PDB file of C-alpha atoms in Angstrom:
ATOM      1  CA  UNK W   1      30.767-211.229  40.410  1.00 89.00           C
ATOM      2  CA  UNK W   2      28.356-209.193  43.030  1.00 92.00           C
ATOM      3  CA  UNK W   3      27.207-205.704  41.689  1.00 93.00           C
ATOM      4  CA  UNK W   4      28.298-202.723  43.935  1.00 87.00           C
ATOM      5  CA  UNK W   5      24.907-201.495  44.137  1.00 89.00           C
ATOM      6  CA  UNK W   6      21.072-202.569  44.086  1.00 91.00           C
ATOM      7  CA  UNK W   7      20.070-203.264  40.464  1.00 96.00           C
ATOM      8  CA  UNK W   8      17.313-201.032  38.894  1.00 97.00           C
ATOM      9  CA  UNK W   9      14.191-203.144  37.439  1.00 97.00           C
ATOM     10  CA  UNK W  10      12.048-201.979  34.654  1.00 98.00           C
ATOM     11  CA  UNK W  11      10.042-203.430  31.611  1.00 98.00           C
ATOM     12  CA  UNK W  12      11.502-203.151  28.495  1.00 98.00           C
ATOM     13  CA  UNK W  13      10.052-201.237  25.985  1.00 98.00           C
ATOM     14  CA  UNK W  14      11.969-201.824  22.990  1.00 97.00           C
ATOM     15  CA  UNK W  15      15.542-202.649  21.878  1.00 97.00           C
ATOM     16  CA  UNK W  16      16.626-200.461  18.629  1.00 95.00           C
ATOM     17  CA  UNK W  17      20.014-199.542  17.002  1.00 94.00           C
ATOM     18  CA  UNK W  18      21.602-203.013  18.701  1.00 89.00           C
ATOM     19  CA  UNK W  19      23.215-201.441  21.029  1.00 95.00           C
ATOM     20  CA  UNK W  20      20.147-199.065  22.642  1.00 97.00           C
ATOM     21  CA  UNK W  21      16.856-199.947  24.956  1.00 98.00           C
ATOM     22  CA  UNK W  22      14.430-197.851  26.279  1.00 98.00           C
ATOM     23  CA  UNK W  23      13.390-198.667  29.968  1.00 98.00           C
ATOM     24  CA  UNK W  24      10.196-198.143  31.788  1.00 98.00           C
ATOM     25  CA  UNK W  25      11.786-198.135  35.304  1.00 97.00           C
ATOM     26  CA  UNK W  26       9.320-199.244  38.000  1.00 94.00           C
ATOM     27  CA  UNK W  27       9.903-195.786  39.473  1.00 93.00           C
ATOM     28  CA  UNK W  28       7.759-194.608  36.321  1.00 94.00           C
ATOM     29  CA  UNK W  29      10.745-193.248  34.844  1.00 96.00           C
ATOM     30  CA  UNK W  30      11.764-193.735  31.192  1.00 98.00           C
ATOM     31  CA  UNK W  31      15.156-194.535  30.777  1.00 97.00           C
ATOM     32  CA  UNK W  32      17.662-195.197  27.397  1.00 97.00           C
ATOM     33  CA  UNK W  33      20.102-197.770  28.367  1.00 97.00           C
ATOM     34  CA  UNK W  34      23.188-199.389  26.822  1.00 97.00           C
ATOM     35  CA  UNK W  35      22.850-203.149  25.470  1.00 97.00           C
ATOM     36  CA  UNK W  36      26.150-203.987  25.231  1.00 95.00           C
ATOM     37  CA  UNK W  37      25.175-206.895  22.718  1.00 95.00           C
ATOM     38  CA  UNK W  38      25.501-207.231  19.106  1.00 91.00           C
ATOM     39  CA  UNK W  39      23.798-210.617  18.266  1.00 91.00           C
ATOM     40  CA  UNK W  40      19.868-211.295  17.133  1.00 94.00           C
ATOM     41  CA  UNK W  41      18.643-211.620  20.743  1.00 96.00           C
ATOM     42  CA  UNK W  42      16.281-214.163  19.583  1.00 95.00           C
ATOM     43  CA  UNK W  43      13.382-214.448  22.732  1.00 95.00           C
ATOM     44  CA  UNK W  44      14.960-212.225  24.732  1.00 97.00           C
ATOM     45  CA  UNK W  45      13.620-208.668  23.781  1.00 96.00           C
ATOM     46  CA  UNK W  46       9.587-208.905  24.096  1.00 97.00           C
ATOM     47  CA  UNK W  47       8.179-205.823  24.503  1.00 98.00           C
ATOM     48  CA  UNK W  48       6.969-206.034  28.580  1.00 98.00           C
ATOM     49  CA  UNK W  49       9.426-208.205  29.570  1.00 98.00           C
ATOM     50  CA  UNK W  50      10.873-208.028  33.096  1.00 98.00           C
ATOM     51  CA  UNK W  51      14.440-206.717  32.888  1.00 98.00           C
ATOM     52  CA  UNK W  52      17.295-205.331  35.351  1.00 98.00           C
ATOM     53  CA  UNK W  53      19.578-202.450  34.945  1.00 98.00           C
ATOM     54  CA  UNK W  54      23.008-201.545  36.468  1.00 96.00           C
ATOM     55  CA  UNK W  55      24.132-197.955  36.809  1.00 94.00           C
ATOM     56  CA  UNK W  56      27.649-197.332  34.284  1.00 90.00           C
ATOM     57  CA  UNK W  57      30.547-196.649  36.935  1.00 85.00           C
ATOM     58  CA  UNK W  58      31.783-193.945  34.618  1.00 85.00           C
ATOM     59  CA  UNK W  59      29.809-190.432  35.270  1.00 82.00           C
ATOM     60  CA  UNK W  60      31.491-189.010  31.871  1.00 85.00           C
ATOM     61  CA  UNK W  61      29.428-191.545  29.996  1.00 89.00           C
ATOM     62  CA  UNK W  62      26.107-190.889  27.284  1.00 92.00           C
ATOM     63  CA  UNK W  63      24.434-193.556  28.994  1.00 95.00           C
ATOM     64  CA  UNK W  64      23.793-194.026  32.500  1.00 95.00           C
ATOM     65  CA  UNK W  65      22.662-197.390  32.454  1.00 96.00           C
ATOM     66  CA  UNK W  66      23.539-201.112  31.438  1.00 97.00           C
ATOM     67  CA  UNK W  67      21.168-203.894  30.617  1.00 98.00           C
ATOM     68  CA  UNK W  68      22.112-207.039  32.399  1.00 98.00           C
ATOM     69  CA  UNK W  69      19.476-209.248  32.580  1.00 98.00           C
ATOM     70  CA  UNK W  70      15.830-210.008  31.446  1.00 98.00           C
ATOM     71  CA  UNK W  71      13.472-212.402  32.745  1.00 98.00           C
ATOM     72  CA  UNK W  72      11.918-215.070  30.078  1.00 98.00           C
ATOM     73  CA  UNK W  73      10.491-218.420  29.780  1.00 97.00           C
ATOM     74  CA  UNK W  74      13.744-219.529  27.975  1.00 96.00           C
ATOM     75  CA  UNK W  75      12.531-222.264  25.338  1.00 96.00           C
ATOM     76  CA  UNK W  76       9.167-222.543  26.741  1.00 96.00           C
ATOM     77  CA  UNK W  77      10.887-223.702  30.235  1.00 96.00           C
ATOM     78  CA  UNK W  78       9.972-222.001  33.436  1.00 96.00           C
ATOM     79  CA  UNK W  79      10.901-218.061  33.891  1.00 97.00           C
ATOM     80  CA  UNK W  80      14.557-217.472  34.495  1.00 98.00           C
ATOM     81  CA  UNK W  81      16.925-214.784  34.511  1.00 98.00           C
ATOM     82  CA  UNK W  82      19.377-214.369  31.229  1.00 98.00           C
ATOM     83  CA  UNK W  83      22.101-212.194  30.971  1.00 97.00           C
ATOM     84  CA  UNK W  84      22.226-210.558  27.911  1.00 97.00           C
ATOM     85  CA  UNK W  85      25.221-208.179  28.782  1.00 96.00           C
ATOM     86  CA  UNK W  86      28.258-209.821  26.566  1.00 95.00           C
ATOM     87  CA  UNK W  87      31.111-207.665  28.331  1.00 93.00           C
ATOM     88  CA  UNK W  88      30.343-209.818  31.383  1.00 96.00           C
ATOM     89  CA  UNK W  89      31.699-213.448  30.345  1.00 97.00           C
ATOM     90  CA  UNK W  90      35.452-212.474  30.192  1.00 97.00           C
ATOM     91  CA  UNK W  91      35.167-211.223  33.803  1.00 97.00           C
ATOM     92  CA  UNK W  92      33.150-213.870  34.854  1.00 98.00           C
ATOM     93  CA  UNK W  93      35.815-216.049  33.519  1.00 98.00           C
ATOM     94  CA  UNK W  94      38.567-214.025  35.090  1.00 97.00           C
ATOM     95  CA  UNK W  95      37.107-214.186  38.604  1.00 97.00           C
ATOM     96  CA  UNK W  96      36.700-217.797  38.213  1.00 97.00           C
ATOM     97  CA  UNK W  97      40.329-218.250  36.970  1.00 97.00           C
ATOM     98  CA  UNK W  98      41.888-216.085  39.652  1.00 95.00           C
ATOM     99  CA  UNK W  99      39.663-218.283  42.357  1.00 95.00           C
ATOM    100  CA  UNK W 100      40.986-222.017  40.980  1.00 95.00           C
ATOM    101  CA  UNK W 101      36.978-222.461  40.016  1.00 95.00           C
ATOM    102  CA  UNK W 102      37.689-223.198  36.570  1.00 97.00           C
ATOM    103  CA  UNK W 103      39.343-226.872  37.044  1.00 96.00           C
ATOM    104  CA  UNK W 104      40.957-227.697  33.110  1.00 97.00           C
ATOM    105  CA  UNK W 105      42.811-224.337  33.668  1.00 98.00           C
ATOM    106  CA  UNK W 106      43.986-224.610  37.597  1.00 96.00           C
ATOM    107  CA  UNK W 107      47.754-224.298  38.068  1.00 94.00           C
ATOM    108  CA  UNK W 108      49.210-221.869  35.715  1.00 96.00           C
ATOM    109  CA  UNK W 109      51.193-219.114  37.057  1.00 94.00           C
ATOM    110  CA  UNK W 110      49.991-216.186  34.744  1.00 97.00           C
ATOM    111  CA  UNK W 111      47.283-214.863  33.454  1.00 97.00           C
ATOM    112  CA  UNK W 112      47.669-212.453  30.769  1.00 97.00           C
ATOM    113  CA  UNK W 113      43.898-210.893  28.794  1.00 97.00           C
ATOM    114  CA  UNK W 114      43.904-209.707  25.190  1.00 96.00           C
ATOM    115  CA  UNK W 115      46.961-210.869  23.932  1.00 96.00           C
ATOM    116  CA  UNK W 116      48.142-210.544  20.391  1.00 94.00           C
ATOM    117  CA  UNK W 117      48.118-213.586  18.100  1.00 92.00           C
ATOM    118  CA  UNK W 118      47.525-215.145  15.335  1.00 82.00           C
ATOM    119  CA  UNK W 119      46.458-212.990  12.312  1.00 82.00           C
ATOM    120  CA  UNK W 120      45.695-209.511  13.530  1.00 81.00           C
ATOM    121  CA  UNK W 121      43.682-211.524  16.711  1.00 89.00           C
ATOM    122  CA  UNK W 122      43.809-211.055  20.609  1.00 94.00           C
ATOM    123  CA  UNK W 123      43.297-213.919  22.655  1.00 97.00           C
ATOM    124  CA  UNK W 124      40.793-213.400  25.505  1.00 97.00           C
ATOM    125  CA  UNK W 125      43.669-215.338  27.977  1.00 98.00           C
ATOM    126  CA  UNK W 126      47.060-216.541  27.781  1.00 98.00           C
ATOM    127  CA  UNK W 127      47.951-218.753  30.347  1.00 98.00           C
ATOM    128  CA  UNK W 128      51.537-219.681  30.959  1.00 98.00           C
ATOM    129  CA  UNK W 129      53.358-221.796  33.198  1.00 96.00           C
ATOM    130  CA  UNK W 130      57.293-222.598  33.614  1.00 96.00           C
ATOM    131  CA  UNK W 131      57.791-225.753  31.388  1.00 95.00           C
ATOM    132  CA  UNK W 132      54.420-225.915  29.833  1.00 96.00           C
ATOM    133  CA  UNK W 133      52.791-225.321  26.600  1.00 97.00           C
ATOM    134  CA  UNK W 134      50.887-221.873  26.708  1.00 98.00           C
ATOM    135  CA  UNK W 135      47.145-221.783  26.754  1.00 98.00           C
ATOM    136  CA  UNK W 136      45.457-219.558  24.409  1.00 98.00           C
ATOM    137  CA  UNK W 137      41.197-219.592  25.714  1.00 98.00           C
ATOM    138  CA  UNK W 138      39.034-217.932  24.101  1.00 97.00           C
ATOM    139  CA  UNK W 139      35.847-217.088  25.630  1.00 98.00           C
ATOM    140  CA  UNK W 140      32.480-216.592  24.225  1.00 97.00           C
ATOM    141  CA  UNK W 141      28.699-215.799  25.516  1.00 96.00           C
ATOM    142  CA  UNK W 142      25.413-217.910  25.081  1.00 97.00           C
ATOM    143  CA  UNK W 143      22.317-216.651  25.805  1.00 97.00           C
ATOM    144  CA  UNK W 144      20.442-218.565  23.115  1.00 98.00           C
ATOM    145  CA  UNK W 145      17.565-221.143  24.201  1.00 98.00           C
ATOM    146  CA  UNK W 146      15.224-222.520  21.378  1.00 97.00           C
ATOM    147  CA  UNK W 147      14.377-225.580  23.547  1.00 97.00           C
ATOM    148  CA  UNK W 148      14.265-225.905  27.072  1.00 97.00           C
ATOM    149  CA  UNK W 149      17.595-226.483  28.824  1.00 98.00           C
ATOM    150  CA  UNK W 150      19.480-226.896  25.536  1.00 98.00           C
ATOM    151  CA  UNK W 151      21.893-223.487  25.095  1.00 98.00           C
ATOM    152  CA  UNK W 152      23.372-222.836  21.510  1.00 98.00           C
ATOM    153  CA  UNK W 153      25.799-220.596  20.479  1.00 98.00           C
ATOM    154  CA  UNK W 154      25.737-218.150  17.923  1.00 97.00           C
ATOM    155  CA  UNK W 155      22.328-216.537  17.617  1.00 96.00           C
ATOM    156  CA  UNK W 156      22.997-214.677  13.975  1.00 95.00           C
ATOM    157  CA  UNK W 157      26.307-215.397  11.636  1.00 96.00           C
ATOM    158  CA  UNK W 158      29.354-215.289  14.007  1.00 96.00           C
ATOM    159  CA  UNK W 159      32.317-214.929  11.441  1.00 95.00           C
ATOM    160  CA  UNK W 160      34.815-212.951  13.562  1.00 93.00           C
ATOM    161  CA  UNK W 161      34.264-216.037  16.060  1.00 95.00           C
ATOM    162  CA  UNK W 162      34.915-218.503  13.385  1.00 96.00           C
ATOM    163  CA  UNK W 163      38.045-217.017  12.200  1.00 95.00           C
ATOM    164  CA  UNK W 164      38.991-217.251  15.957  1.00 94.00           C
ATOM    165  CA  UNK W 165      38.270-221.252  16.066  1.00 97.00           C
ATOM    166  CA  UNK W 166      40.802-221.769  13.324  1.00 97.00           C
ATOM    167  CA  UNK W 167      43.618-219.569  14.796  1.00 97.00           C
ATOM    168  CA  UNK W 168      43.319-221.612  17.583  1.00 97.00           C
ATOM    169  CA  UNK W 169      43.703-224.616  15.830  1.00 97.00           C
ATOM    170  CA  UNK W 170      46.785-222.856  14.238  1.00 97.00           C
ATOM    171  CA  UNK W 171      48.233-222.616  17.860  1.00 97.00           C
ATOM    172  CA  UNK W 172      47.879-226.007  18.708  1.00 98.00           C
ATOM    173  CA  UNK W 173      49.302-227.140  15.638  1.00 98.00           C
ATOM    174  CA  UNK W 174      52.239-224.790  16.917  1.00 97.00           C
ATOM    175  CA  UNK W 175      52.691-227.012  20.149  1.00 97.00           C
ATOM    176  CA  UNK W 176      50.108-224.868  22.254  1.00 98.00           C
ATOM    177  CA  UNK W 177      47.279-225.892  24.268  1.00 98.00           C
ATOM    178  CA  UNK W 178      44.323-223.933  22.829  1.00 98.00           C
ATOM    179  CA  UNK W 179      40.861-223.785  24.738  1.00 98.00           C
ATOM    180  CA  UNK W 180      37.177-222.558  24.257  1.00 98.00           C
ATOM    181  CA  UNK W 181      34.878-221.758  27.037  1.00 98.00           C
ATOM    182  CA  UNK W 182      31.379-220.777  26.259  1.00 98.00           C
ATOM    183  CA  UNK W 183      29.837-218.852  29.098  1.00 98.00           C
ATOM    184  CA  UNK W 184      25.743-219.669  29.003  1.00 98.00           C
ATOM    185  CA  UNK W 185      24.187-216.572  30.994  1.00 97.00           C
ATOM    186  CA  UNK W 186      21.243-219.145  32.175  1.00 97.00           C
ATOM    187  CA  UNK W 187      20.690-222.285  33.544  1.00 97.00           C
ATOM    188  CA  UNK W 188      20.824-225.025  30.967  1.00 98.00           C
ATOM    189  CA  UNK W 189      21.727-228.739  31.182  1.00 98.00           C
ATOM    190  CA  UNK W 190      23.598-229.170  27.574  1.00 98.00           C
ATOM    191  CA  UNK W 191      25.089-227.173  24.993  1.00 98.00           C
ATOM    192  CA  UNK W 192      25.996-227.297  21.142  1.00 98.00           C
ATOM    193  CA  UNK W 193      26.555-224.818  18.131  1.00 98.00           C
ATOM    194  CA  UNK W 194      23.381-223.693  15.999  1.00 98.00           C
ATOM    195  CA  UNK W 195      24.595-224.676  13.226  1.00 97.00           C
ATOM    196  CA  UNK W 196      21.180-224.107  11.065  1.00 97.00           C
ATOM    197  CA  UNK W 197      22.298-220.272  12.061  1.00 98.00           C
ATOM    198  CA  UNK W 198      25.841-220.772  11.367  1.00 98.00           C
ATOM    199  CA  UNK W 199      26.977-223.226   9.536  1.00 98.00           C
ATOM    200  CA  UNK W 200      30.463-221.745   8.586  1.00 98.00           C
ATOM    201  CA  UNK W 201      30.907-221.628  12.410  1.00 98.00           C
ATOM    202  CA  UNK W 202      29.650-225.097  13.020  1.00 98.00           C
ATOM    203  CA  UNK W 203      32.449-226.007  10.296  1.00 97.00           C
ATOM    204  CA  UNK W 204      35.089-224.208  12.113  1.00 98.00           C
ATOM    205  CA  UNK W 205      34.533-225.575  15.452  1.00 98.00           C
ATOM    206  CA  UNK W 206      34.487-228.925  14.365  1.00 97.00           C
ATOM    207  CA  UNK W 207      37.671-227.951  12.703  1.00 97.00           C
ATOM    208  CA  UNK W 208      38.955-226.819  15.723  1.00 97.00           C
ATOM    209  CA  UNK W 209      38.068-229.650  17.949  1.00 97.00           C
ATOM    210  CA  UNK W 210      39.383-232.097  15.437  1.00 97.00           C
ATOM    211  CA  UNK W 211      42.911-230.154  15.609  1.00 98.00           C
ATOM    212  CA  UNK W 212      42.875-230.711  19.165  1.00 98.00           C
ATOM    213  CA  UNK W 213      41.351-227.345  20.602  1.00 98.00           C
ATOM    214  CA  UNK W 214      39.320-228.052  24.067  1.00 98.00           C
ATOM    215  CA  UNK W 215      35.726-226.692  24.496  1.00 98.00           C
ATOM    216  CA  UNK W 216      34.013-226.202  27.376  1.00 98.00           C
ATOM    217  CA  UNK W 217      30.649-225.080  28.386  1.00 98.00           C
ATOM    218  CA  UNK W 218      29.816-223.394  31.946  1.00 98.00           C
ATOM    219  CA  UNK W 219      26.276-222.260  33.205  1.00 98.00           C
ATOM    220  CA  UNK W 220      25.964-219.175  35.393  1.00 97.00           C
ATOM    221  CA  UNK W 221      23.794-218.653  38.618  1.00 96.00           C
ATOM    222  CA  UNK W 222      22.171-214.959  38.449  1.00 96.00           C
ATOM    223  CA  UNK W 223      20.288-213.408  40.935  1.00 95.00           C
ATOM    224  CA  UNK W 224      19.724-209.681  40.889  1.00 94.00           C
ATOM    225  CA  UNK W 225      22.679-209.189  43.527  1.00 94.00           C
ATOM    226  CA  UNK W 226      25.467-211.262  41.512  1.00 94.00           C
ATOM    227  CA  UNK W 227      26.257-213.305  38.777  1.00 96.00           C
ATOM    228  CA  UNK W 228      28.781-216.052  38.091  1.00 96.00           C
ATOM    229  CA  UNK W 229      29.962-219.056  36.886  1.00 97.00           C
ATOM    230  CA  UNK W 230      28.594-221.754  38.444  1.00 96.00           C
ATOM    231  CA  UNK W 231      28.905-225.137  37.084  1.00 96.00           C
ATOM    232  CA  UNK W 232      29.874-227.339  33.735  1.00 98.00           C
ATOM    233  CA  UNK W 233      26.870-228.945  31.256  1.00 98.00           C
ATOM    234  CA  UNK W 234      27.733-231.326  28.474  1.00 98.00           C
ATOM    235  CA  UNK W 235      28.665-230.167  24.459  1.00 98.00           C
ATOM    236  CA  UNK W 236      26.858-232.688  22.722  1.00 97.00           C
ATOM    237  CA  UNK W 237      28.011-231.750  19.465  1.00 92.00           C
ATOM    238  CA  UNK W 238      27.650-235.339  16.883  1.00 83.00           C
ATOM    239  CA  UNK W 239      30.782-236.294  16.076  1.00 73.00           C
TER     240      UNK W 239
END
């Protein structure tokens, strides 16, 4: 996914009220950007960090900028850009599905986003093909790295995400296919659940795997010009 215009560079002053961030642009202007990230953002919100912003496409929106990337030494590793915008992963998966770049999900004739299912929920994508069971595909954003090369999810208690895991397991029990895709908005070599942060999510994840829900993790290629799903990495959850 290429950005339509050059991202603006600046330094983080403060992230506050969960969805707001004050940024000092390299031009000297100080702006308030939308931080589309409800998580804890551990290690990603230090004042003075180099950040990149996109301009909002809606001219009527109050906040004119979106915080996209932050440059950090994630997990003590080398400096890298990390995507913090949690609205991006679904767009990245949609693009990769359309381009046939997610091998486990090739061959479906129809891809529908935001389809109602389960107990008053919506699945991120429903993949369909005549004569085949439907595939319920849930997408999660990952940007937590406490050890170099090791990505984790979630970075805070994620009760709603745990609920989705049980509902995906129910879909498998009903004869459908169900899968999780973790979009890691940084470079990493492996992935696992942050069970010390949210033990309930870990239990839900293990239940889902035992029920036949598939799981995949992909790192992203990130530059100031584009972000795209790049390659799969191993999920190392102990059995």
